[in-house]
XYZ file of N, CA and C in Angstrom:
330
model
N -17.374 -8.262 -13.489
C -15.926 -8.293 -13.344
C -15.423 -9.717 -13.511
N -14.335 -9.840 -14.187
C -13.733 -11.153 -14.403
C -13.107 -11.669 -13.122
N -12.400 -10.800 -12.411
C -11.746 -11.188 -11.173
C -12.338 -10.360 -10.038
N -12.949 -11.028 -9.076
C -13.517 -10.344 -7.916
C -12.477 -10.337 -6.799
N -12.199 -9.157 -6.246
C -11.238 -9.021 -5.159
C -11.967 -8.433 -3.962
N -12.017 -9.194 -2.879
C -12.699 -8.762 -1.667
C -11.741 -8.131 -0.656
N -10.470 -8.516 -0.685
C -9.484 -7.976 0.257
C -8.134 -7.881 -0.437
N -7.376 -6.845 -0.073
C -6.040 -6.621 -0.638
C -5.052 -6.592 0.517
N -3.988 -7.380 0.387
C -2.969 -7.486 1.419
C -1.615 -7.075 0.850
N -0.852 -6.341 1.635
C 0.488 -5.907 1.247
C 1.493 -6.660 2.112
N 2.420 -7.374 1.468
C 3.527 -8.014 2.180
C 4.651 -6.990 2.298
N 5.146 -6.778 3.487
C 6.129 -5.734 3.731
C 7.516 -6.124 3.203
N 7.924 -7.369 3.379
C 9.249 -7.808 2.936
C 9.305 -7.887 1.412
N 10.433 -7.478 0.803
C 10.557 -7.533 -0.658
C 10.573 -8.967 -1.195
N 10.172 -9.094 -2.435
C 10.160 -10.377 -3.148
C 11.053 -10.254 -4.367
N 11.826 -11.283 -4.640
C 12.640 -11.314 -5.857
C 11.691 -11.344 -7.052
N 11.776 -10.375 -7.937
C 10.838 -10.271 -9.052
C 11.037 -11.339 -10.116
N 12.067 -12.150 -9.981
C 12.212 -13.310 -10.871
C 11.279 -14.433 -10.449
N 10.689 -14.301 -9.271
C 9.794 -15.323 -8.735
C 8.577 -15.489 -9.631
N 8.231 -16.718 -9.864
C 7.042 -17.033 -10.648
C 5.845 -17.276 -9.746
N 4.823 -17.852 -10.316
C 3.577 -18.087 -9.594
C 3.763 -18.968 -8.369
N 4.491 -20.058 -8.515
C 4.656 -21.001 -7.397
C 5.436 -20.377 -6.244
N 6.495 -19.631 -6.557
C 7.291 -18.978 -5.514
C 6.489 -17.890 -4.815
N 5.751 -17.093 -5.580
C 4.916 -16.046 -4.988
C 3.823 -16.672 -4.118
N 3.234 -17.764 -4.585
C 2.205 -18.457 -3.801
C 2.796 -19.018 -2.509
N 4.005 -19.561 -2.576
C 4.663 -20.067 -1.370
C 4.900 -18.928 -0.385
N 5.258 -17.746 -0.874
C 5.458 -16.586 0.011
C 4.131 -16.180 0.645
N 3.042 -16.219 -0.119
C 1.719 -15.892 0.440
C 1.391 -16.839 1.582
N 1.615 -18.120 1.377
C 1.316 -19.105 2.408
C 2.196 -18.877 3.634
N 3.475 -18.545 3.427
C 4.386 -18.314 4.543
C 4.007 -17.061 5.331
N 3.677 -15.985 4.640
C 3.395 -14.705 5.302
C 1.961 -14.621 5.809
N 0.997 -15.088 5.010
C -0.418 -14.889 5.338
C -1.114 -16.153 5.836
N -0.429 -17.278 5.791
C -1.019 -18.522 6.281
C -1.683 -19.349 5.206
N -2.328 -18.698 4.252
C -2.984 -19.372 3.128
C -3.347 -18.333 2.078
N -3.608 -18.805 0.881
C -4.104 -17.928 -0.186
C -5.622 -18.086 -0.201
N -6.326 -17.078 0.233
C -7.788 -17.140 0.306
C -8.417 -16.737 -1.018
N -9.516 -17.367 -1.337
C -10.238 -17.047 -2.572
C -10.700 -15.596 -2.542
N -10.549 -14.922 -3.665
C -10.958 -13.530 -3.861
C -10.156 -12.541 -3.023
N -8.926 -12.920 -2.678
C -8.003 -12.028 -1.991
C -6.822 -11.762 -2.921
N -6.260 -10.555 -2.834
C -5.098 -10.163 -3.625
C -3.934 -9.897 -2.678
N -2.736 -10.256 -3.127
C -1.528 -10.112 -2.317
C -0.489 -9.346 -3.126
N 0.029 -8.262 -2.560
C 0.989 -7.395 -3.242
C 2.392 -7.582 -2.681
N 3.371 -7.604 -3.597
C 4.775 -7.714 -3.232
C 5.563 -6.665 -4.002
N 6.662 -6.200 -3.442
C 7.527 -5.217 -4.083
C 8.956 -5.779 -4.114
N 9.780 -5.284 -5.039
C 11.186 -5.664 -5.039
C 11.957 -4.737 -4.106
N 13.248 -4.987 -3.927
C 14.061 -4.194 -2.991
C 14.149 -2.724 -3.376
N 14.182 -2.409 -4.666
C 14.286 -1.019 -5.112
C 12.929 -0.318 -5.165
N 11.871 -1.042 -4.919
C 10.495 -0.513 -4.920
C 10.076 0.080 -6.259
N 10.640 -0.426 -7.359
C 10.217 0.044 -8.676
C 9.429 -1.017 -9.441
N 9.238 -2.177 -8.833
C 8.435 -3.246 -9.434
C 7.534 -3.848 -8.366
N 6.331 -4.200 -8.776
C 5.419 -4.893 -7.870
C 4.831 -6.105 -8.582
N 4.442 -7.071 -7.791
C 3.705 -8.231 -8.285
C 2.446 -8.358 -7.456
N 1.375 -8.697 -8.133
C 0.072 -8.873 -7.510
C -0.381 -10.299 -7.784
N -0.586 -11.061 -6.730
C -1.075 -12.427 -6.858
C -2.520 -12.446 -6.395
N -3.412 -12.971 -7.226
C -4.841 -13.028 -6.907
C -5.319 -14.469 -7.011
N -6.012 -14.910 -5.976
C -6.682 -16.214 -6.004
C -8.134 -15.913 -6.361
N -8.580 -16.350 -7.533
C -9.931 -16.006 -7.996
C -10.984 -17.049 -7.632
N -10.619 -18.019 -6.806
C -11.561 -19.059 -6.416
C -11.384 -20.320 -7.253
N -10.760 -20.200 -8.404
C -10.518 -21.338 -9.292
C -9.026 -21.567 -9.488
N -8.299 -20.478 -9.675
C -6.866 -20.556 -9.922
C -6.163 -19.318 -9.426
N -4.917 -19.177 -9.842
C -4.068 -18.085 -9.391
C -3.710 -17.199 -10.577
N -3.775 -15.877 -10.381
C -3.345 -14.881 -11.363
C -2.115 -14.181 -10.787
N -1.120 -13.950 -11.611
C 0.063 -13.210 -11.177
C 0.310 -12.087 -12.170
N 0.272 -10.866 -11.687
C 0.464 -9.683 -12.526
C 1.690 -8.932 -12.033
N 2.336 -8.219 -12.942
C 3.513 -7.429 -12.574
C 3.391 -6.029 -13.159
N 4.010 -5.071 -12.460
C 4.051 -3.696 -12.945
C 5.427 -3.125 -12.614
N 5.982 -2.376 -13.575
C 7.297 -1.772 -13.385
C 7.204 -0.282 -13.649
N 7.841 0.492 -12.783
C 7.944 1.926 -13.002
C 9.257 2.210 -13.728
N 9.216 3.047 -14.743
C 10.436 3.409 -15.460
C 11.220 4.468 -14.704
N 10.544 5.229 -13.873
C 11.216 6.180 -12.988
C 10.402 6.320 -11.717
N 11.077 6.642 -10.628
C 10.396 6.759 -9.345
C 10.263 5.416 -8.657
N 9.546 5.429 -7.540
C 9.356 4.231 -6.728
C 7.917 4.144 -6.249
N 7.497 2.928 -5.982
C 6.215 2.727 -5.319
C 6.403 3.060 -3.845
N 5.416 3.701 -3.247
C 5.454 3.994 -1.822
C 4.976 2.733 -1.118
N 5.815 2.182 -0.257
C 5.533 0.884 0.331
C 5.399 0.978 1.836
N 4.779 -0.020 2.426
C 4.642 -0.088 3.883
C 6.005 -0.381 4.497
N 6.236 0.140 5.681
C 7.516 -0.075 6.357
C 7.443 -1.312 7.242
N 8.600 -1.789 7.651
C 8.667 -2.947 8.541
C 7.996 -2.652 9.877
N 7.902 -1.377 10.242
C 7.223 -0.999 11.489
C 5.731 -1.315 11.433
N 5.205 -1.498 10.208
C 3.789 -1.816 10.026
C 3.482 -3.276 10.329
N 4.519 -4.099 10.518
C 4.346 -5.535 10.702
C 4.751 -6.241 9.424
N 4.405 -7.512 9.285
C 4.776 -8.271 8.096
C 3.739 -8.189 6.993
N 2.550 -7.748 7.337
C 1.457 -7.660 6.363
C 0.514 -6.528 6.743
N -0.080 -5.908 5.732
C -1.001 -4.802 5.950
C -2.175 -4.979 5.001
N -3.388 -4.831 5.512
C -4.583 -4.868 4.669
C -4.866 -3.449 4.200
N -5.159 -3.289 2.909
C -5.490 -1.974 2.376
C -6.806 -2.043 1.617
N -7.428 -0.898 1.432
C -8.711 -0.825 0.722
C -8.476 -0.784 -0.779
N -9.546 -0.921 -1.546
C -9.455 -0.832 -3.006
C -8.982 0.558 -3.430
N -9.448 1.580 -2.720
C -9.023 2.949 -3.032
C -7.532 3.127 -2.775
N -7.052 2.555 -1.668
C -5.627 2.630 -1.363
C -4.810 1.867 -2.404
N -5.333 0.742 -2.879
C -4.651 -0.011 -3.931
C -4.505 0.827 -5.189
N -5.567 1.499 -5.588
C -5.503 2.344 -6.786
C -4.451 3.443 -6.622
N -4.410 4.056 -5.449
C -3.414 5.102 -5.191
C -2.014 4.522 -5.208
N -1.818 3.367 -4.589
C -0.507 2.728 -4.570
C -0.021 2.446 -5.988
N -0.901 1.901 -6.826
C -0.526 1.563 -8.204
C -0.169 2.793 -9.033
N -0.695 3.950 -8.651
C -0.361 5.197 -9.350
C 0.843 5.893 -8.732
N 1.368 5.350 -7.620
C 2.518 5.951 -6.970
C 2.176 7.067 -6.016
N 0.924 7.160 -5.616
C 0.485 8.214 -4.700
C 0.629 7.754 -3.245
N 0.584 8.665 -2.289
C 0.680 8.297 -0.874
C -0.606 7.614 -0.397
N -0.704 6.340 -0.624
C -1.921 5.558 -0.391
C -2.346 5.547 1.072
N -1.398 5.652 2.017
C -1.738 5.571 3.436
C -2.578 6.759 3.897
N -2.629 7.828 3.091
C -3.432 8.986 3.462
C -4.921 8.801 3.121
N -5.226 7.764 2.387
C -6.610 7.482 1.996
C -7.157 6.455 2.976
N -8.064 6.866 3.835
C -8.615 5.961 4.833
C -7.532 5.543 5.814
N -7.712 4.402 6.404
C -6.737 3.885 7.375
C -6.382 2.460 7.031
N -5.105 2.185 6.928
C -4.657 0.808 6.704
C -4.896 0.003 7.973
N -5.192 -1.271 7.820
C -5.432 -2.146 8.953
C -4.151 -2.932 9.201
N -3.500 -2.681 10.308
C -2.268 -3.399 10.630
C -2.639 -4.761 11.167
N -1.994 -5.784 10.607
C -2.388 -7.139 10.982
C -1.322 -7.838 11.802
N -0.097 -7.913 11.303
C 0.951 -8.643 12.035
C 2.294 -8.028 11.810
């Protein structure tokens, strides 16, 4: 694998999708404390139809985006805290628009 991901984190608060790498990285540091190597951080916009994934691969930062043409991504609620750890299986379900929280158990962090 080109990019190894050991942990996936979901930020509950929306991110402006005009944000670039530096702004997304600043949000990671503010919400999660630091950008850890081989960790991925997910953000959604207010309408929940776009997501950004920031990955620290141990050398640099990758920023990916995905947009739905119809429908919405199912996102964590503010009741979950400011951040939620999810599994790789839950990430795959989230990216497909499926109810990811039904797969295993999300780890509530803060």
